[in-house]
mmCIF file of C-alpha atoms in Angstrom:
data_model
loop_
_atom_site.group_PDB
_atom_site.id
_atom_site.type_symbol
_atom_site.label_atom_id
_atom_site.label_comp_id
_atom_site.label_asym_id
_atom_site.label_seq_id
_atom_site.Cartn_x
_atom_site.Cartn_y
_atom_site.Cartn_z
ATOM 1 C CA UNK A 142 1.194 23.373 -56.806
ATOM 2 C CA UNK A 143 2.147 19.738 -56.347
ATOM 3 C CA UNK A 144 4.021 18.819 -53.220
ATOM 4 C CA UNK A 145 7.260 17.101 -53.314
ATOM 5 C CA UNK A 146 6.961 13.640 -51.035
ATOM 6 C CA UNK A 147 10.473 13.692 -50.015
ATOM 7 C CA UNK A 148 9.640 16.758 -48.589
ATOM 8 C CA UNK A 149 6.209 16.175 -47.064
ATOM 9 C CA UNK A 150 7.687 13.138 -45.534
ATOM 10 C CA UNK A 151 10.554 15.595 -43.990
ATOM 11 C CA UNK A 152 8.068 17.681 -42.612
ATOM 12 C CA UNK A 153 5.793 14.844 -41.399
ATOM 13 C CA UNK A 154 8.995 13.424 -39.613
ATOM 14 C CA UNK A 155 9.345 16.980 -38.454
ATOM 15 C CA UNK A 156 5.650 17.069 -37.128
ATOM 16 C CA UNK A 157 6.108 13.976 -35.089
ATOM 17 C CA UNK A 158 9.475 15.175 -33.610
ATOM 18 C CA UNK A 159 7.818 17.879 -32.129
ATOM 19 C CA UNK A 160 5.100 15.906 -30.720
ATOM 20 C CA UNK A 161 7.721 13.374 -29.494
ATOM 21 C CA UNK A 162 9.713 16.447 -27.922
ATOM 22 C CA UNK A 163 6.270 18.027 -26.057
ATOM 23 C CA UNK A 164 5.573 14.060 -24.876
ATOM 24 C CA UNK A 165 8.727 13.617 -23.805
ATOM 25 C CA UNK A 166 8.680 17.682 -22.064
ATOM 26 C CA UNK A 167 5.514 16.304 -20.074
ATOM 27 C CA UNK A 168 6.979 13.104 -19.086
ATOM 28 C CA UNK A 169 10.371 15.428 -17.538
ATOM 29 C CA UNK A 170 7.305 17.382 -15.517
ATOM 30 C CA UNK A 171 5.218 15.282 -14.225
ATOM 31 C CA UNK A 172 8.668 12.929 -12.431
ATOM 32 C CA UNK A 173 10.430 16.365 -11.940
ATOM 33 C CA UNK A 174 11.106 16.597 -8.030
ATOM 34 C CA UNK A 175 7.862 18.821 -6.955
ATOM 35 C CA UNK A 176 5.319 17.114 -9.330
ATOM 36 C CA UNK A 177 7.040 13.844 -6.817
ATOM 37 C CA UNK A 178 6.569 15.769 -3.815
ATOM 38 C CA UNK A 179 2.770 16.059 -5.076
ATOM 39 C CA UNK A 180 2.419 12.622 -5.116
ATOM 40 C CA UNK A 181 3.712 11.306 -2.127
ATOM 41 C CA UNK A 182 1.456 14.377 0.030
ATOM 42 C CA UNK A 183 -2.142 13.423 -0.871
ATOM 43 C CA UNK A 184 -4.127 15.624 1.187
ATOM 44 C CA UNK A 185 -7.779 15.139 2.588
ATOM 45 C CA UNK A 186 -10.176 18.247 2.134
ATOM 46 C CA UNK A 187 -10.938 19.658 5.906
ATOM 47 C CA UNK A 188 -14.104 20.818 7.160
ATOM 48 C CA UNK A 189 -14.053 24.528 5.862
ATOM 49 C CA UNK A 190 -13.862 25.683 9.531
ATOM 50 C CA UNK A 191 -11.173 28.134 11.317
ATOM 51 C CA UNK A 192 -10.259 25.013 13.388
ATOM 52 C CA UNK A 193 -10.822 21.727 11.613
ATOM 53 C CA UNK A 194 -9.628 18.791 14.521
ATOM 54 C CA UNK A 195 -11.179 21.263 16.751
ATOM 55 C CA UNK A 196 -14.600 20.596 15.334
ATOM 56 C CA UNK A 197 -14.573 16.885 14.045
ATOM 57 C CA UNK A 198 -13.298 16.255 18.278
ATOM 58 C CA UNK A 199 -16.904 18.092 19.096
ATOM 59 C CA UNK A 200 -19.058 16.397 16.068
ATOM 60 C CA UNK A 201 -17.621 12.825 17.085
ATOM 61 C CA UNK A 202 -17.899 13.890 20.991
ATOM 62 C CA UNK A 203 -21.181 15.354 20.752
ATOM 63 C CA UNK A 204 -22.098 16.450 24.829
ATOM 64 C CA UNK A 205 -25.565 15.942 22.907
ATOM 65 C CA UNK A 206 -25.932 12.239 21.725
ATOM 66 C CA UNK A 207 -28.519 12.847 19.074
ATOM 67 C CA UNK A 208 -26.186 14.645 17.046
ATOM 68 C CA UNK A 209 -22.978 12.871 17.561
ATOM 69 C CA UNK A 210 -20.668 11.317 15.149
ATOM 70 C CA UNK A 211 -21.256 7.302 15.656
ATOM 71 C CA UNK A 212 -19.309 4.903 13.689
ATOM 72 C CA UNK A 213 -20.483 1.744 13.968
ATOM 73 C CA UNK A 214 -17.885 -0.943 13.091
ATOM 74 C CA UNK A 215 -18.761 -4.881 12.691
ATOM 75 C CA UNK A 216 -15.795 -7.029 11.148
ATOM 76 C CA UNK A 217 -12.756 -9.436 12.041
ATOM 77 C CA UNK A 218 -9.049 -9.730 10.733
ATOM 78 C CA UNK A 219 -6.918 -12.188 11.910
ATOM 79 C CA UNK A 220 -2.823 -12.131 11.193
ATOM 80 C CA UNK A 221 0.182 -14.299 12.351
ATOM 81 C CA UNK A 222 3.339 -16.028 12.474
ATOM 82 C CA UNK A 223 4.494 -19.539 12.178
ATOM 83 C CA UNK A 224 7.940 -21.345 11.186
ATOM 84 C CA UNK A 225 6.804 -20.652 7.490
ATOM 85 C CA UNK A 226 5.754 -17.124 7.399
ATOM 86 C CA UNK A 227 2.501 -15.598 7.871
ATOM 87 C CA UNK A 228 -1.034 -16.528 7.544
ATOM 88 C CA UNK A 229 -4.132 -13.819 6.540
ATOM 89 C CA UNK A 230 -7.360 -14.570 7.220
ATOM 90 C CA UNK A 231 -9.995 -11.904 6.820
ATOM 91 C CA UNK A 232 -14.042 -11.632 6.117
ATOM 92 C CA UNK A 233 -15.740 -9.660 3.819
ATOM 93 C CA UNK A 234 -19.143 -8.323 5.246
ATOM 94 C CA UNK A 235 -19.908 -4.659 5.588
ATOM 95 C CA UNK A 236 -22.295 -3.865 7.910
ATOM 96 C CA UNK A 237 -23.260 -0.239 9.938
ATOM 97 C CA UNK A 238 -25.283 -1.524 13.046
ATOM 98 C CA UNK A 239 -27.747 -4.249 11.304
ATOM 99 C CA UNK A 240 -27.867 -3.190 7.870
ATOM 100 C CA UNK A 241 -25.488 -5.064 6.272
ATOM 101 C CA UNK A 242 -23.714 -2.870 3.044
ATOM 102 C CA UNK A 243 -22.025 -5.777 1.899
ATOM 103 C CA UNK A 244 -21.146 -9.087 1.936
ATOM 104 C CA UNK A 245 -18.112 -9.218 -0.567
ATOM 105 C CA UNK A 246 -15.704 -6.777 0.373
ATOM 106 C CA UNK A 247 -11.824 -7.056 -0.121
ATOM 107 C CA UNK A 248 -10.789 -6.634 3.477
ATOM 108 C CA UNK A 249 -6.782 -7.471 2.494
ATOM 109 C CA UNK A 250 -5.176 -4.705 0.374
ATOM 110 C CA UNK A 251 -2.459 -6.075 -1.580
ATOM 111 C CA UNK A 252 -0.087 -3.253 -1.418
ATOM 112 C CA UNK A 253 3.155 -5.206 -3.180
ATOM 113 C CA UNK A 254 3.897 -9.048 -4.254
ATOM 114 C CA UNK A 255 5.272 -8.622 -1.004
ATOM 115 C CA UNK A 256 3.642 -7.293 1.596
ATOM 116 C CA UNK A 257 -0.080 -7.332 2.742
ATOM 117 C CA UNK A 258 -2.703 -4.324 4.391
ATOM 118 C CA UNK A 259 -5.977 -5.770 6.222
ATOM 119 C CA UNK A 260 -9.030 -3.846 7.144
ATOM 120 C CA UNK A 261 -10.930 -2.646 9.754
ATOM 121 C CA UNK A 262 -13.157 0.273 10.385
ATOM 122 C CA UNK A 263 -14.200 2.694 7.807
ATOM 123 C CA UNK A 264 -13.808 1.042 5.171
ATOM 124 C CA UNK A 265 -12.646 4.019 3.001
ATOM 125 C CA UNK A 266 -10.248 5.545 5.521
ATOM 126 C CA UNK A 267 -8.387 2.214 4.698
ATOM 127 C CA UNK A 268 -8.558 1.593 1.795
ATOM 128 C CA UNK A 269 -7.927 4.915 0.971
ATOM 129 C CA UNK A 270 -4.452 5.666 3.277
ATOM 130 C CA UNK A 271 -3.279 1.945 2.252
ATOM 131 C CA UNK A 272 -3.058 2.595 -1.033
ATOM 132 C CA UNK A 273 -1.280 5.974 -0.721
ATOM 133 C CA UNK A 274 0.796 3.401 1.196
ATOM 134 C CA UNK A 275 1.355 1.614 -1.923
ATOM 135 C CA UNK A 276 2.845 4.594 -3.460
ATOM 136 C CA UNK A 277 5.183 5.542 -0.918
ATOM 137 C CA UNK A 278 6.404 1.656 -1.225
ATOM 138 C CA UNK A 279 6.922 1.921 -4.480
ATOM 139 C CA UNK A 280 8.576 5.219 -5.085
ATOM 140 C CA UNK A 281 10.583 4.284 -2.103
ATOM 141 C CA UNK A 282 12.039 1.144 -4.236
ATOM 142 C CA UNK A 283 12.696 3.442 -7.603
ATOM 143 C CA UNK A 284 14.891 5.591 -5.132
ATOM 144 C CA UNK A 285 16.966 3.167 -3.319
ATOM 145 C CA UNK A 286 16.148 -0.032 -5.858
ATOM 146 C CA UNK A 287 15.210 -2.253 -3.027
ATOM 147 C CA UNK A 288 11.671 -2.976 -1.269
ATOM 148 C CA UNK A 289 11.322 -1.932 1.784
ATOM 149 C CA UNK A 290 10.810 -3.252 4.749
ATOM 150 C CA UNK A 291 7.348 -4.234 6.537
ATOM 151 C CA UNK A 292 8.454 -2.240 9.628
ATOM 152 C CA UNK A 293 9.316 0.936 6.910
ATOM 153 C CA UNK A 294 6.175 0.515 5.505
ATOM 154 C CA UNK A 295 4.305 -0.023 8.396
ATOM 155 C CA UNK A 296 6.326 3.191 10.113
ATOM 156 C CA UNK A 297 5.430 5.834 7.086
ATOM 157 C CA UNK A 298 1.302 4.395 7.435
ATOM 158 C CA UNK A 299 1.446 5.268 11.475
ATOM 159 C CA UNK A 300 2.816 8.757 10.670
ATOM 160 C CA UNK A 301 0.391 9.404 8.738
ATOM 161 C CA UNK A 302 -2.901 8.541 10.389
ATOM 162 C CA UNK A 303 -1.077 9.928 13.351
ATOM 163 C CA UNK A 304 -1.126 13.675 11.294
ATOM 164 C CA UNK A 305 -4.979 12.944 11.302
ATOM 165 C CA UNK A 306 -5.452 12.190 15.308
ATOM 166 C CA UNK A 307 -8.396 13.436 16.813
ATOM 167 C CA UNK A 308 -9.988 14.679 12.703
ATOM 168 C CA UNK A 309 -12.359 11.636 12.263
ATOM 169 C CA UNK A 310 -9.967 8.181 10.709
ATOM 170 C CA UNK A 311 -11.186 5.574 11.728
ATOM 171 C CA UNK A 312 -8.216 2.636 11.097
ATOM 172 C CA UNK A 313 -7.783 -0.554 12.599
ATOM 173 C CA UNK A 314 -4.474 -2.055 9.918
ATOM 174 C CA UNK A 315 -2.121 -4.635 10.101
ATOM 175 C CA UNK A 316 0.598 -4.744 7.593
ATOM 176 C CA UNK A 317 2.417 -8.035 7.040
ATOM 177 C CA UNK A 318 4.657 -9.056 5.101
ATOM 178 C CA UNK A 319 8.326 -10.726 4.298
ATOM 179 C CA UNK A 320 11.812 -8.437 4.266
ATOM 180 C CA UNK A 321 15.808 -8.891 4.363
ATOM 181 C CA UNK A 322 15.213 -9.394 7.889
ATOM 182 C CA UNK A 323 12.127 -12.339 7.251
ATOM 183 C CA UNK A 324 8.579 -12.271 7.711
ATOM 184 C CA UNK A 325 7.633 -9.445 9.757
ATOM 185 C CA UNK A 326 3.635 -8.223 11.204
ATOM 186 C CA UNK A 327 2.622 -4.734 12.191
ATOM 187 C CA UNK A 328 -0.413 -3.215 14.421
ATOM 188 C CA UNK A 329 -1.595 0.144 13.237
ATOM 189 C CA UNK A 330 -4.715 2.049 13.768
ATOM 190 C CA UNK A 331 -5.546 5.515 13.703
ATOM 191 C CA UNK A 332 -4.635 6.715 16.758
ATOM 192 C CA UNK A 333 -0.913 6.651 14.731
ATOM 193 C CA UNK A 334 -0.471 3.241 18.088
ATOM 194 C CA UNK A 335 2.252 1.147 15.665
ATOM 195 C CA UNK A 336 2.787 -2.318 17.280
ATOM 196 C CA UNK A 337 5.140 -4.861 16.434
ATOM 197 C CA UNK A 338 3.726 -8.604 17.118
ATOM 198 C CA UNK A 339 3.913 -12.056 16.339
ATOM 199 C CA UNK A 340 -0.210 -13.127 16.421
ATOM 200 C CA UNK A 341 -2.886 -9.865 15.999
ATOM 201 C CA UNK A 342 -6.481 -10.362 15.240
ATOM 202 C CA UNK A 343 -8.685 -6.888 15.393
ATOM 203 C CA UNK A 344 -12.427 -5.804 14.381
ATOM 204 C CA UNK A 345 -15.784 -6.702 16.775
ATOM 205 C CA UNK A 346 -15.153 -10.471 15.992
ATOM 206 C CA UNK A 347 -11.956 -10.401 17.188
ATOM 207 C CA UNK A 348 -12.093 -12.260 21.142
ATOM 208 C CA UNK A 349 -13.622 -15.244 19.446
ATOM 209 C CA UNK A 350 -11.131 -15.419 17.248
ATOM 210 C CA UNK A 351 -8.372 -14.952 19.877
ATOM 211 C CA UNK A 352 -9.870 -18.205 21.587
ATOM 212 C CA UNK A 353 -8.974 -20.420 18.607
ATOM 213 C CA UNK A 354 -5.866 -18.922 17.664
ATOM 214 C CA UNK A 355 -4.889 -18.969 21.403
ATOM 215 C CA UNK A 356 -5.613 -22.860 21.509
ATOM 216 C CA UNK A 357 -4.211 -23.944 18.098
ATOM 217 C CA UNK A 358 -1.931 -22.453 18.047
ATOM 218 C CA UNK A 359 1.545 -23.396 17.422
ATOM 219 C CA UNK A 360 5.028 -22.327 15.735
ATOM 220 C CA UNK A 361 5.959 -25.792 13.911
ATOM 221 C CA UNK A 362 2.041 -25.832 12.334
ATOM 222 C CA UNK A 363 2.842 -26.507 8.457
ATOM 223 C CA UNK A 364 1.060 -24.564 5.859
ATOM 224 C CA UNK A 365 -1.808 -26.264 5.803
ATOM 225 C CA UNK A 366 -2.698 -26.516 9.374
ATOM 226 C CA UNK A 367 -1.856 -22.842 10.147
ATOM 227 C CA UNK A 368 -4.481 -21.540 7.122
ATOM 228 C CA UNK A 369 -7.039 -23.984 8.354
ATOM 229 C CA UNK A 370 -6.421 -22.235 12.039
ATOM 230 C CA UNK A 371 -6.854 -18.795 10.353
ATOM 231 C CA UNK A 372 -9.877 -20.129 8.517
ATOM 232 C CA UNK A 373 -11.944 -21.564 11.232
ATOM 233 C CA UNK A 374 -10.836 -18.669 13.741
ATOM 234 C CA UNK A 375 -12.591 -16.427 11.375
ATOM 235 C CA UNK A 376 -15.081 -18.783 10.689
ATOM 236 C CA UNK A 377 -15.866 -19.041 14.299
ATOM 237 C CA UNK A 378 -16.119 -15.533 14.274
ATOM 238 C CA UNK A 379 -18.757 -14.809 12.343
ATOM 239 C CA UNK A 380 -20.929 -17.839 13.374
ATOM 240 C CA UNK A 381 -20.962 -15.289 16.911
ATOM 241 C CA UNK A 382 -20.515 -12.197 16.077
ATOM 242 C CA UNK A 383 -23.542 -10.807 14.099
ATOM 243 C CA UNK A 384 -21.292 -8.065 12.157
ATOM 244 C CA UNK A 385 -18.858 -10.275 10.434
ATOM 245 C CA UNK A 386 -19.861 -12.725 7.986
ATOM 246 C CA UNK A 387 -19.389 -13.337 4.664
ATOM 247 C CA UNK A 388 -16.422 -15.562 2.588
ATOM 248 C CA UNK A 389 -13.370 -16.633 4.276
ATOM 249 C CA UNK A 390 -10.408 -14.760 2.916
ATOM 250 C CA UNK A 391 -6.711 -16.951 4.043
ATOM 251 C CA UNK A 392 -3.708 -15.687 2.745
ATOM 252 C CA UNK A 393 0.178 -16.776 3.099
ATOM 253 C CA UNK A 394 3.197 -14.531 2.750
ATOM 254 C CA UNK A 395 6.261 -16.495 1.886
ATOM 255 C CA UNK A 396 9.755 -15.909 1.291
ATOM 256 C CA UNK A 397 8.980 -15.572 -2.408
ATOM 257 C CA UNK A 398 5.719 -13.227 -1.756
ATOM 258 C CA UNK A 399 1.768 -13.452 -0.258
ATOM 259 C CA UNK A 400 -0.245 -15.916 -2.450
ATOM 260 C CA UNK A 401 -4.108 -16.902 -2.103
ATOM 261 C CA UNK A 402 -4.659 -19.824 -0.641
ATOM 262 C CA UNK A 403 -9.207 -19.677 0.015
ATOM 263 C CA UNK A 404 -11.631 -17.925 -0.328
ATOM 264 C CA UNK A 405 -14.693 -19.961 1.170
ATOM 265 C CA UNK A 406 -18.063 -18.784 2.238
ATOM 266 C CA UNK A 407 -18.770 -19.177 5.842
ATOM 267 C CA UNK A 408 -22.459 -19.961 5.545
ATOM 268 C CA UNK A 409 -24.601 -23.150 7.193
ATOM 269 C CA UNK A 410 -21.731 -25.586 4.477
ATOM 270 C CA UNK A 411 -19.200 -24.612 6.352
ATOM 271 C CA UNK A 412 -20.835 -25.223 9.734
ATOM 272 C CA UNK A 413 -21.543 -28.769 9.163
ATOM 273 C CA UNK A 414 -17.946 -29.548 8.109
ATOM 274 C CA UNK A 415 -16.687 -28.643 11.091
ATOM 275 C CA UNK A 416 -20.054 -29.615 13.296
ATOM 276 C CA UNK A 417 -19.448 -33.375 11.280
ATOM 277 C CA UNK A 418 -15.238 -32.774 11.978
ATOM 278 C CA UNK A 419 -16.119 -32.308 16.108
ATOM 279 C CA UNK A 420 -18.855 -35.104 15.917
ATOM 280 C CA UNK A 421 -16.623 -37.864 14.497
ATOM 281 C CA UNK A 422 -13.970 -36.187 17.370
ATOM 282 C CA UNK A 423 -16.504 -36.834 20.206
ATOM 283 C CA UNK A 424 -16.870 -40.835 18.629
ATOM 284 C CA UNK A 425 -13.317 -40.930 18.438
ATOM 285 C CA UNK A 426 -12.610 -39.994 22.293
ATOM 286 C CA UNK A 427 -15.255 -42.153 24.189
ATOM 287 C CA UNK A 428 -14.452 -44.901 21.885
ATOM 288 C CA UNK A 429 -10.956 -44.724 23.443
ATOM 289 C CA UNK A 430 -12.276 -44.334 26.933
ATOM 290 C CA UNK A 431 -14.989 -46.704 26.571
ATOM 291 C CA UNK A 432 -17.862 -44.253 27.190
ATOM 292 C CA UNK A 433 -21.085 -45.332 25.183
ATOM 293 C CA UNK A 434 -21.941 -42.163 22.587
ATOM 294 C CA UNK A 435 -24.814 -40.296 24.327
ATOM 295 C CA UNK A 436 -28.075 -40.238 21.747
ATOM 296 C CA UNK A 437 -29.047 -37.231 20.279
#
């Protein structure tokens, strides 16, 4: 028998309406309170033993040094506040002892347009938990119709990692951003330590970076001077610390959000650039003092 076109169209519309209702029901289930709760509470697979925390603590600090788990870290990250916001500068080398795994690791996690996190320690730990923090920050915005503060974001991360204390996490991160109170910078590590400050450097090259920061830091730096100070501090750390290197990435956090300033190689070109600047400054100083330049 022939089918009436109008009836066929009605049947198709009915079919599509049922599909739409099914999709809507699926969406409702997805955003039901239980589903949202499951999104905010990810879990990490633990060792299949009766007391995972004790097992991991023993594995990390075994009396038998041959069988002990030892993480070999290497990185340099820094952040500091100044009159025009916050500068974040990092290297990009991933290493394990003398082995260089990568020269192009992205050690700045872009949590949202106003919030950045840095990575030092275990790359997987930092990436996973800072992306988890990004989910929680977005859910906070949806529920409260405003951006989360930097202090609250850092507290969420500190609470999360503290619940896994002693289970082998390795993290030394900075959470930096601009909120209603202005620019804020917090340090959070895998023990749950949380500190607010004006200047932090984390990683194996941090002592070298602190030396440059302490020498050149001023509150009234211009954005260009501040970016160059962060870049120079990371360069000197990569020059002296074998476990830091690769690309120097610099970010500036302002009232209207963060912006990536530069990504420059920390190799010989940068070394000779800074050497030429130092030679010119030395020549100028000696000329002002009336002292002849020493022959190289």
